[in-house]
Coordinates of C-alpha atoms in Angstrom, one line a residue:
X7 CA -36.9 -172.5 -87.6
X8 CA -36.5 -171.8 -91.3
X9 CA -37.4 -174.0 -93.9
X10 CA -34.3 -175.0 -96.2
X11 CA -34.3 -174.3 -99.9
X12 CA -33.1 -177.0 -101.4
X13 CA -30.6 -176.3 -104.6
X14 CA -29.7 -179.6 -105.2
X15 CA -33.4 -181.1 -105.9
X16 CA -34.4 -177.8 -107.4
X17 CA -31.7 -178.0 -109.8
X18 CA -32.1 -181.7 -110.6
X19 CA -35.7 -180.9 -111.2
X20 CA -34.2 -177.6 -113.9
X21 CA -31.8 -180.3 -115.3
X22 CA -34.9 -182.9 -116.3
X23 CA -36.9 -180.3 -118.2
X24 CA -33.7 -179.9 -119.7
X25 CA -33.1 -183.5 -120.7
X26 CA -36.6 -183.7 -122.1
X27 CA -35.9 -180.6 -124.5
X28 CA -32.2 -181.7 -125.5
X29 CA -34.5 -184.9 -126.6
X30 CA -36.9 -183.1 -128.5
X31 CA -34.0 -181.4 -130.2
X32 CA -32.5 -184.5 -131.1
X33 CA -35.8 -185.9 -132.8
X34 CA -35.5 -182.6 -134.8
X35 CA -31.6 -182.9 -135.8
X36 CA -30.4 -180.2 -134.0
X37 CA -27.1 -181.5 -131.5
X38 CA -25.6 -179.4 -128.7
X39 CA -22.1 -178.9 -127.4
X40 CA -20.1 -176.6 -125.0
X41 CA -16.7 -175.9 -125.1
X42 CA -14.8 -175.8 -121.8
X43 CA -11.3 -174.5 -121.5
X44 CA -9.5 -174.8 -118.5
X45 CA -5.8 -173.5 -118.7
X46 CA -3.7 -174.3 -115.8
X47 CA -4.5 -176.6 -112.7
X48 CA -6.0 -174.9 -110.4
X49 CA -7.8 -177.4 -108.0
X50 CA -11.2 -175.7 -107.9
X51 CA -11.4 -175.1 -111.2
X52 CA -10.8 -178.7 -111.9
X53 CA -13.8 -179.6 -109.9
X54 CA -16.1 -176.9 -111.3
X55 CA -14.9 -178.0 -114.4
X56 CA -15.7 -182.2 -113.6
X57 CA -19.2 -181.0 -113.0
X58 CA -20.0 -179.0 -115.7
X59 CA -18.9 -181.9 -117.9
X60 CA -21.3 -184.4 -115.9
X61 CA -23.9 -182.3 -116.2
X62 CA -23.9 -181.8 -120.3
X63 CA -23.7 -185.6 -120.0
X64 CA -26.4 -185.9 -117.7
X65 CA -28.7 -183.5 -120.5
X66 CA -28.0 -185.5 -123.1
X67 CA -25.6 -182.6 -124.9
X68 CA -21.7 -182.9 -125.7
X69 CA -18.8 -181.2 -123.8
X70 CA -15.4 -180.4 -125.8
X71 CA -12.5 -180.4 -123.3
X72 CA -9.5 -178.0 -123.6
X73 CA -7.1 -178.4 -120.9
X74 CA -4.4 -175.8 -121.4
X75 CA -1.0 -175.5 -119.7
X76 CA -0.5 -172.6 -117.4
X77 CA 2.4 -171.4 -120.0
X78 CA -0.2 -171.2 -122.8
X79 CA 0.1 -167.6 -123.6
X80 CA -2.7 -165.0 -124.1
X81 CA -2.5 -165.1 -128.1
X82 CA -2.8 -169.3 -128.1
X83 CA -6.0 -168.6 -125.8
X84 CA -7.5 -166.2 -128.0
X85 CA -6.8 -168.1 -131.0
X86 CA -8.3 -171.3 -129.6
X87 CA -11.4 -168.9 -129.0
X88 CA -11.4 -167.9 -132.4
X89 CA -10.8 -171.3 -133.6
X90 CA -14.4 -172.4 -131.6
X91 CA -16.4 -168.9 -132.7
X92 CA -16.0 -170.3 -136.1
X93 CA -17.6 -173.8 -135.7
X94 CA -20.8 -174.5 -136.2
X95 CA -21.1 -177.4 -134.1
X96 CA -19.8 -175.7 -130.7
X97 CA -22.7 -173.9 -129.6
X98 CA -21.1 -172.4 -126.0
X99 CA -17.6 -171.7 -125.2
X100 CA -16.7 -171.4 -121.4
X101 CA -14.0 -170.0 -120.5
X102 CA -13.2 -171.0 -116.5
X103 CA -12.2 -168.1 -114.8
X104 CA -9.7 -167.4 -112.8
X105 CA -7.2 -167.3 -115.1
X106 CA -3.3 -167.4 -115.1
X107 CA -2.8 -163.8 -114.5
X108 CA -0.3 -163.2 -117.4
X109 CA -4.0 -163.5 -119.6
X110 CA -6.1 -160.1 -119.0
X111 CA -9.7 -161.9 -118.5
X112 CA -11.7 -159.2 -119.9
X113 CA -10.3 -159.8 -123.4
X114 CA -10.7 -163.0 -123.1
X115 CA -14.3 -162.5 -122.5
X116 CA -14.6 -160.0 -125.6
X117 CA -13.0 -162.5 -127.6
X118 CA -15.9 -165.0 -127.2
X119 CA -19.0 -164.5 -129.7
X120 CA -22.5 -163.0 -127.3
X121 CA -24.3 -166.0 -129.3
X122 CA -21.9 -168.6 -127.7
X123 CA -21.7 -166.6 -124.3
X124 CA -22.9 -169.2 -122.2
X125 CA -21.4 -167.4 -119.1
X126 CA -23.2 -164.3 -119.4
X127 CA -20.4 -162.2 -118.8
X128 CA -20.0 -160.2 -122.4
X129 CA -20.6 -156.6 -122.0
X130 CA -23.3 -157.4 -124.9
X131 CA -25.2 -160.3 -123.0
X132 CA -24.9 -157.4 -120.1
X133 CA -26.2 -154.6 -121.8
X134 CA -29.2 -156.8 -123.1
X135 CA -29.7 -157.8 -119.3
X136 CA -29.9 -154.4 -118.5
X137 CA -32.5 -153.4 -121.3
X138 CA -34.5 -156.2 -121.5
X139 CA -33.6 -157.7 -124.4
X140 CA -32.8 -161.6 -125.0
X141 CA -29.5 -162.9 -124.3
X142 CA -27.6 -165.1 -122.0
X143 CA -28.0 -164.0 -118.5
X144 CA -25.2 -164.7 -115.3
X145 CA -25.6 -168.0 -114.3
X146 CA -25.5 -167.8 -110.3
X147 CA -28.1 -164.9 -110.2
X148 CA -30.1 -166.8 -113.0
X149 CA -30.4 -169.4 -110.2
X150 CA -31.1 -167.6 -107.3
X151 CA -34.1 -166.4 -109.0
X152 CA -35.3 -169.4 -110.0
X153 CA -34.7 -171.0 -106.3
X154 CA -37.2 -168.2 -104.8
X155 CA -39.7 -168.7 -107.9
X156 CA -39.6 -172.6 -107.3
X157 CA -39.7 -172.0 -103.8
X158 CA -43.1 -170.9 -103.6
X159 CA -41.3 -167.4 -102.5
X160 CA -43.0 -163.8 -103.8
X161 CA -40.5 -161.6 -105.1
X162 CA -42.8 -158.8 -106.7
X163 CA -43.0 -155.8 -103.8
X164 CA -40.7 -157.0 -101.4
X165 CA -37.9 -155.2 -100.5
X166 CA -34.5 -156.7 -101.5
X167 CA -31.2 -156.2 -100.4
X168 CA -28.1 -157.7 -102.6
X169 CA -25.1 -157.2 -100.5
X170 CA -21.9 -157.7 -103.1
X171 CA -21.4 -155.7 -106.1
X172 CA -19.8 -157.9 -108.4
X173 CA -20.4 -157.8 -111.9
X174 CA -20.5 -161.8 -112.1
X175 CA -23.1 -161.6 -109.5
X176 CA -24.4 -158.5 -107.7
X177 CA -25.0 -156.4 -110.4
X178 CA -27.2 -158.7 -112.5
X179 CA -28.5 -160.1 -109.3
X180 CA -30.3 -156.4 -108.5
X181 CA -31.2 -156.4 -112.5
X182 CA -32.8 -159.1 -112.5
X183 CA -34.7 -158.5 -108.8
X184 CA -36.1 -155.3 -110.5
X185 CA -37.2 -157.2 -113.5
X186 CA -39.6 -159.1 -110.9
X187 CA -40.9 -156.0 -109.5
X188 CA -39.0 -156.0 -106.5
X189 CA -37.4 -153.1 -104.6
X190 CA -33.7 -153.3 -104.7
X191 CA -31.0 -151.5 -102.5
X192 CA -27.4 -153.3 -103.3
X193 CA -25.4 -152.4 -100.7
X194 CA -21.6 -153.1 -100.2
X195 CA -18.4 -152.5 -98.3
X196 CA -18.8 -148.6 -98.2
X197 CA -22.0 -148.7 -97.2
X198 CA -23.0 -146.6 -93.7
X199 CA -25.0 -148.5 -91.0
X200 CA -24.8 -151.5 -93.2
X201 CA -27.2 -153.8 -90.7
X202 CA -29.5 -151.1 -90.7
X203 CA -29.7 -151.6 -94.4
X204 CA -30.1 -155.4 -94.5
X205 CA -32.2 -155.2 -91.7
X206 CA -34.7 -153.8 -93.7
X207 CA -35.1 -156.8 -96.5
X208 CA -37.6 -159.2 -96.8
X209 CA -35.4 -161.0 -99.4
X210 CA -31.4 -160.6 -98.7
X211 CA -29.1 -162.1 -100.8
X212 CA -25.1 -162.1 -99.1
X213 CA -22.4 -162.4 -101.9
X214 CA -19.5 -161.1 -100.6
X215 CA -17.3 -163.8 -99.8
X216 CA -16.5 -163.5 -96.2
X217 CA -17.0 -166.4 -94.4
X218 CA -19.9 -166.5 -91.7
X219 CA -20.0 -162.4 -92.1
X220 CA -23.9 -162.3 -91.9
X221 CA -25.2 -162.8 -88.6
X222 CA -28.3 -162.5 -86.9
X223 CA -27.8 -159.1 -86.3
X224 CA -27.8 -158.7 -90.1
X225 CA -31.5 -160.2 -90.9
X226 CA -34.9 -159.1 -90.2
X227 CA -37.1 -162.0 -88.3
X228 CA -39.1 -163.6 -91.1
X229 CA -36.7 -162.4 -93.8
X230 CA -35.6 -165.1 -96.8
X231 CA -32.2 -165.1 -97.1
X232 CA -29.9 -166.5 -99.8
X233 CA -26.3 -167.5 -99.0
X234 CA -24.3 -167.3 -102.5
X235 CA -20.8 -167.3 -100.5
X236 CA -18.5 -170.4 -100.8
X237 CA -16.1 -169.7 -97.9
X238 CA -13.5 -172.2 -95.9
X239 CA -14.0 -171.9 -92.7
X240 CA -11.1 -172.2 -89.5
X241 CA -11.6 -175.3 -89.6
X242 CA -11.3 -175.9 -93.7
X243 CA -15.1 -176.8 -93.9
X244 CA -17.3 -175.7 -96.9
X245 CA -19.5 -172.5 -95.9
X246 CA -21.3 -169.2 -96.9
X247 CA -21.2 -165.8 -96.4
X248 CA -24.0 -166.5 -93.6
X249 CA -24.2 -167.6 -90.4
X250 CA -26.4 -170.6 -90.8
X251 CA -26.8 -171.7 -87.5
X252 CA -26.5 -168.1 -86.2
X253 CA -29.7 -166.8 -88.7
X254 CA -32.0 -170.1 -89.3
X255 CA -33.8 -170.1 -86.3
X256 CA -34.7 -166.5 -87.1
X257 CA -35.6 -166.4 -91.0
X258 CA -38.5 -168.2 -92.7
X259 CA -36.5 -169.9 -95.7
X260 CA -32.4 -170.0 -96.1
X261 CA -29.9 -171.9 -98.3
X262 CA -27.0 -174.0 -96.9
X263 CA -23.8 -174.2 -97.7
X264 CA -23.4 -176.2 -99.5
X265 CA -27.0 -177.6 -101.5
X266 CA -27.8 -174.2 -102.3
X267 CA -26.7 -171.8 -104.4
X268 CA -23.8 -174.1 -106.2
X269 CA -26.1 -176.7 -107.7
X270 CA -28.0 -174.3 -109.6
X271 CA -24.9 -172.2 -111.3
X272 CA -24.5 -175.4 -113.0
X273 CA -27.8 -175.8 -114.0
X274 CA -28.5 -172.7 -115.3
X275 CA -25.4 -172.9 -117.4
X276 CA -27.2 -175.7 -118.6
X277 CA -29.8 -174.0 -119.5
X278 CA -28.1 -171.0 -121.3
X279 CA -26.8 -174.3 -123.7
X280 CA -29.8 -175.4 -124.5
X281 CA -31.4 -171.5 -124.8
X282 CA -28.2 -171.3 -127.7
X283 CA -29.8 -172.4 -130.2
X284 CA -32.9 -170.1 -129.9
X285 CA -31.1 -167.6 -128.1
X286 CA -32.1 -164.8 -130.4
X287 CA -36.0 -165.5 -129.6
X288 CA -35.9 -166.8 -125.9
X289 CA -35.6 -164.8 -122.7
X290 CA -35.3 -166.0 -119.5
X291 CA -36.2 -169.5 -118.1
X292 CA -39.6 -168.9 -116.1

C-alpha cells in the first residue's frame, strides 16, 4: 500500500517558517498585505477566498478585501487594479479567477504589476519561470514540488509525466520538473497510447480535471503519483483526477483528495507574499 503524502501537515509546517519570517520582518518595520478581489458570488470562489484570508492571518500579514458585484464592469476592475499597483502598502493583488465572463481575464492579468503577481500568472513572472530568472512562480505547481522535496521523494533523473497542459498548472509544472533535473514528457488529450505514456513515469502528476480518470491501468507499480484534480464525484463527494482506491495499493506514495494538493496552493501563495518584498533577489522556496 502506498504511503500518503500529507498536504495538510506539509503545508502547516511551509506556513510556520512563514510566520517566523513575517516576524522577523516585523522587528525590521517592513508590514505585508494582499489584496484579494473577488467580483461576483460564485460559491467556490468564496471559499478559496475565506481561506486565503485565514491563512494571511494565520502568517501574521494583512488581507484587503474587495468584494465586487457581478455587474462591476471590466473598466471599474481595472481601475481598482490600478488603484492597488499604486500603493505602497499592498504588496500582492489576487485576482480570483473565474471571472464574470463579460471581463476578458487575460487583461485583467496584464493589468496587475509582475512585482505584486502573487499568482504567478503574468506572462512576465512566466517568461522568468521559463528562463530562470527570479519571479513569482504558479502556486499549485510551486506546491507539488515542494510536497515530493518534503517527502523525502527524488526528483532529479526520474522520468516524469505531467498529464494537463494548462498554463495555470501543466506548463510550469513540466518547467519546473526540468529545473530539478528530471525528465519530462507532458502529455494530454491528443496524445496516442496515452497509458503507454504514463505508464512509463516514476513521478506522474494527473491535472486534467476528470473525475477518477486515472486508473490502475494508468500507473507503473512503484510509481509516485500526485492527484492535482478537484472533481465531484456521482455521488457530489470531493475527489481527484485519480483513482485513489483504484491506484494506492499499487504506487509507493499518492495524495488524496482532499489533504493534498489544495492545502499547499494556499501556502505557497503565502509564500510568494512574503518573497514580495525581496522578490527581485529571491528564487524559489527550497
Amino acid at each position: 500500500m502506498a504511503s500518503i503524502i500529507d498536504g495538510k501537515a506539509i503545508s502547516l509546517a511551509i506556513k510556520e517558517e512563514l510566520k517566523k519570517k513575517v516576524r522577523e520582518l516585523k522587528e525590521k518595520g517592513v508590514r505585508i498585505n494582499l489584496a484579494v478581489i473577488q467580483v461576483g458570488d460564485n460559491p467556490a470562489s468564496a471559499v478559496y477566498v475565506r481561506n486565503k484570508k485565514k491563512g494571511c492571518e494565520y502568517i501574521g500579514i494583512g488581507s484587503l478585501s474587495y468584494e465586487l458585484d457581478k455587474e462591476t464592469t471590466q473598466e471599474e476592475l481595472l481601475d481598482l487594479i490600478r488603484e492597488l499597483n499604486a500603493r505602497e502598502d499592498v504588496n500582492g493583488i489576487l485576482v480570483q479567477l473565474p471571472l464574470p465572463s463579460h471581463i476578458d481575464e487575460d487583461t485583467v492579468i496584464r493589468a496587475i504589476d509582475p512585482k505584486k503577481d502573487v499568482d504567478g500568472f503574468h506572462p512576465q513572472s512566466v517568461g522568468a519561470l521559463c528562463i530562470g530568472q527570479p519571479g513569482f512562480v504558479s502556486c499549485t505547481p510551486a506546491g507539488v514540488i515542494q510536497l515530493l522535496k518534503r517527502s523525502g521523494i527524488q526528483i532529479e533523473g526520474k522520468e516524469c509525466v505531467v498529464l494537463g497542459r494548462s498554463n495555470i498548472v501543466g506548463k510550469p509544472m513540466s518547467i519546473l520538473l526540468l529545473r530539478e533535473n528530471a525528465t519530462v514528457t507532458i502529455a494530454h488529450s491528443r496524445t496516442r497510447n496515452l497509458k503507454e505514456v504514463t505508464g512509463r513515469a516514476d513521478i506522474l502528476i494527473a491535472a486534467v480535471g476528470r473525475p477518477k480518470m486515472i486508473t490502475r491501468d494508468y500507473v507503473k507499480a512503484g510509481a509516485v503519483v500526485i492527484d492535482v484534480g478537484i472533481n465531484r464525484d456521482e455521488n457530489n463527494k470531493l475527489c481527484g483526477d485519480v483513482d485513489f482506491d483504484d491506484v494506492a495499493p499499487i504506487c509507493s506514495a499518492i495524495t488524496p483528495v482532499p489533504g493534498g494538493v489544495g492545502p499547499m496552493t494556499v501556502a505557497m501563495l503565502l509564500y510568494n507574499c512574503v518573497a514580495s518584498v525581496t522578490i527581485g533577489q529571491s528564487g524559489a522556496i527550497s
